[in-house]
Amino acid sequence: MDFKFTNFSIVVLAKANNPSILNPDFLKINKIVDSNYKVKDFICTPPVAQVSFDEGISIITEFERLQFIDNIQKRIPCDSQIPKVAVKYIETLPHVNYIAAGINFVGHYQFEDNTLANSFITGKFIKEGSWLSQGDGSTYVCLKFIYSFGKIKCTISIDSAEINKADGEIVPVIVVHANYNLDVKGNNIAEIKKFISDWRIQHEQFVSFLKKTFF
C-alpha cells in the first residue's frame, strides 16, 4: 500500500493575536510569502482573517490561533514552504504571546472496498471478541494513539472513510492524521521556531509509524 499525503499544516496558538493584521500586502511586504504569489481569496473580519493563494497555501489567523496550510499533494510535506512561512510570520510579530505549536500530517491508504478498509483496522488492532459483534450489522472502529517524545506530544488517529476523486469516483480509504504538539512557557519564540523548523524529525517519526503499523 502507498500512503498519500493530502494535507500538511502548522498551527500556532497565541494570546491576544490581532487577526486584522493579516492581508496579502502585509505578507508580501514582510517577505513572509513570495512576492509573485497570486491571491485566490482574501477575507478579513474582526475575529478571523484568511488569505489563500493560487499556489495552494492558505494562512488563517484568529485571536488565539494561527494556521498555515498546504494541500498540494505532489509537494507535501517535503517540498512545502509553510514551515518557512510560519517561522517568518512569527519573527515578523514577536510581540505576540505564542504559547504552543502543532505540526499536522494527514493522508490515506486506498482500499478496493469499505469492507476491506474496516476489516483491516479490526484485524490489525482489535482482538476478536463479543465487542466486535454488538448491535446490528458490522462494527465500526476508529483508533487514537498518544505518545510522548520529550516535551512533544504526538496524537495519531486512524479512521476509515470515503473520498471523492476528481472524476467523481468514490474511493474507500483509511485516513491517518498525526498531530505533534509543543507547549512553551514565557513566550519562548526561539523554541517554537526550532520546533517548526525541525518538522522533518516529526515527519520521519510519522513515516516510521506508518511503516511499522501498516506493513
Short mmCIF file of C-alpha atoms in Angstrom, two decimals, residues 13-107:
data_model
loop_
_atom_site.label_atom_id
_atom_site.label_comp_id
_atom_site.label_asym_id
_atom_site.label_seq_id
_atom_site.Cartn_x
_atom_site.Cartn_y
_atom_site.Cartn_z
CA LEU A 13 -1.53 29.10 19.49
CA ALA A 14 -1.27 32.63 20.83
CA LYS A 15 -2.82 35.06 23.28
CA ALA A 16 -4.32 38.35 22.11
CA ASN A 17 -3.32 37.95 18.48
CA ASN A 18 -4.74 40.58 16.10
CA PRO A 19 -6.31 38.87 13.05
CA SER A 20 -6.87 42.15 11.19
CA ILE A 21 -3.13 42.47 10.55
CA LEU A 22 -3.29 39.66 8.02
CA ASN A 23 -3.63 40.74 4.40
CA PRO A 24 -1.80 39.96 1.13
CA ASP A 25 0.27 43.17 1.19
CA PHE A 26 1.41 42.54 4.77
CA LEU A 27 2.59 39.06 3.81
CA LYS A 28 4.47 40.21 0.72
CA ILE A 29 5.99 43.42 2.12
CA ASN A 30 7.41 41.48 5.07
CA LYS A 31 8.59 38.69 2.75
CA ILE A 32 6.53 36.11 4.58
CA VAL A 33 5.42 34.76 1.20
CA ASP A 34 6.91 35.16 -2.26
CA SER A 35 6.02 38.46 -3.90
CA ASN A 36 4.91 36.56 -7.02
CA TYR A 37 2.19 34.62 -5.19
CA LYS A 38 -1.26 35.26 -6.65
CA VAL A 39 -4.13 35.86 -4.25
CA LYS A 40 -7.01 33.42 -4.67
CA ASP A 41 -9.18 34.55 -1.77
CA PHE A 42 -8.99 37.14 1.00
CA ILE A 43 -11.35 37.51 3.94
CA CYS A 44 -10.91 39.90 6.86
CA THR A 45 -13.33 40.24 9.77
CA PRO A 46 -12.65 41.25 13.40
CA PRO A 47 -12.47 37.64 14.70
CA VAL A 48 -10.78 35.96 11.75
CA ALA A 49 -8.78 36.70 8.60
CA GLN A 50 -7.74 34.38 5.79
CA VAL A 51 -5.51 34.70 2.75
CA SER A 52 -5.39 31.89 0.19
CA PHE A 53 -3.05 31.78 -2.78
CA ASP A 54 -3.28 30.04 -6.14
CA GLU A 55 -0.05 28.30 -5.17
CA GLY A 56 -2.01 26.17 -2.67
CA ILE A 57 -1.00 27.87 0.57
CA SER A 58 -3.52 29.35 3.00
CA ILE A 59 -2.95 31.40 6.14
CA ILE A 60 -5.72 31.83 8.71
CA THR A 61 -5.46 33.98 11.82
CA GLU A 62 -7.78 34.21 14.82
CA PHE A 63 -7.42 35.79 18.25
CA GLU A 64 -5.85 32.64 19.68
CA ARG A 65 -4.78 30.62 16.65
CA LEU A 66 -2.64 30.92 13.52
CA GLN A 67 -2.90 28.28 10.79
CA PHE A 68 -0.55 27.70 7.86
CA ILE A 69 -1.94 25.13 5.44
CA ASP A 70 -0.66 23.41 2.30
CA ASN A 71 -2.78 20.89 0.40
CA ILE A 72 -0.84 20.45 -2.85
CA GLN A 73 -0.33 16.69 -2.79
CA LYS A 74 2.58 16.49 -5.20
CA ARG A 75 4.84 18.54 -2.91
CA ILE A 76 3.67 17.95 0.66
CA PRO A 77 5.25 17.71 3.03
CA CYS A 78 8.85 17.59 1.84
CA ASP A 79 8.77 20.49 -0.63
CA SER A 80 6.23 22.66 1.16
CA GLN A 81 7.05 26.25 2.07
CA ILE A 82 4.76 26.52 5.08
CA PRO A 83 7.43 25.84 7.75
CA LYS A 84 9.41 28.83 6.44
CA VAL A 85 6.22 30.88 6.12
CA ALA A 86 5.19 30.11 9.70
CA VAL A 87 8.63 30.94 11.12
CA LYS A 88 8.82 34.20 9.17
CA TYR A 89 5.33 35.20 10.33
CA ILE A 90 6.29 34.66 13.97
CA GLU A 91 9.53 36.60 13.51
CA THR A 92 7.59 39.50 12.00
CA LEU A 93 5.26 39.69 15.02
CA PRO A 94 7.49 38.86 18.02
CA HIS A 95 5.34 40.88 20.46
CA VAL A 96 2.50 38.33 20.26
CA ASN A 97 2.45 35.86 23.15
CA TYR A 98 2.89 32.47 21.47
CA ILE A 99 2.14 29.55 23.78
CA ALA A 100 2.13 26.39 21.64
CA ALA A 101 2.67 24.99 18.17
CA GLY A 102 1.42 21.96 16.30
CA ILE A 103 2.57 20.12 13.18
CA ASN A 104 -0.09 18.12 11.35
CA PHE A 105 0.16 15.46 8.67
CA VAL A 106 -2.94 13.98 7.03
CA GLY A 107 -3.12 11.28 4.39
#
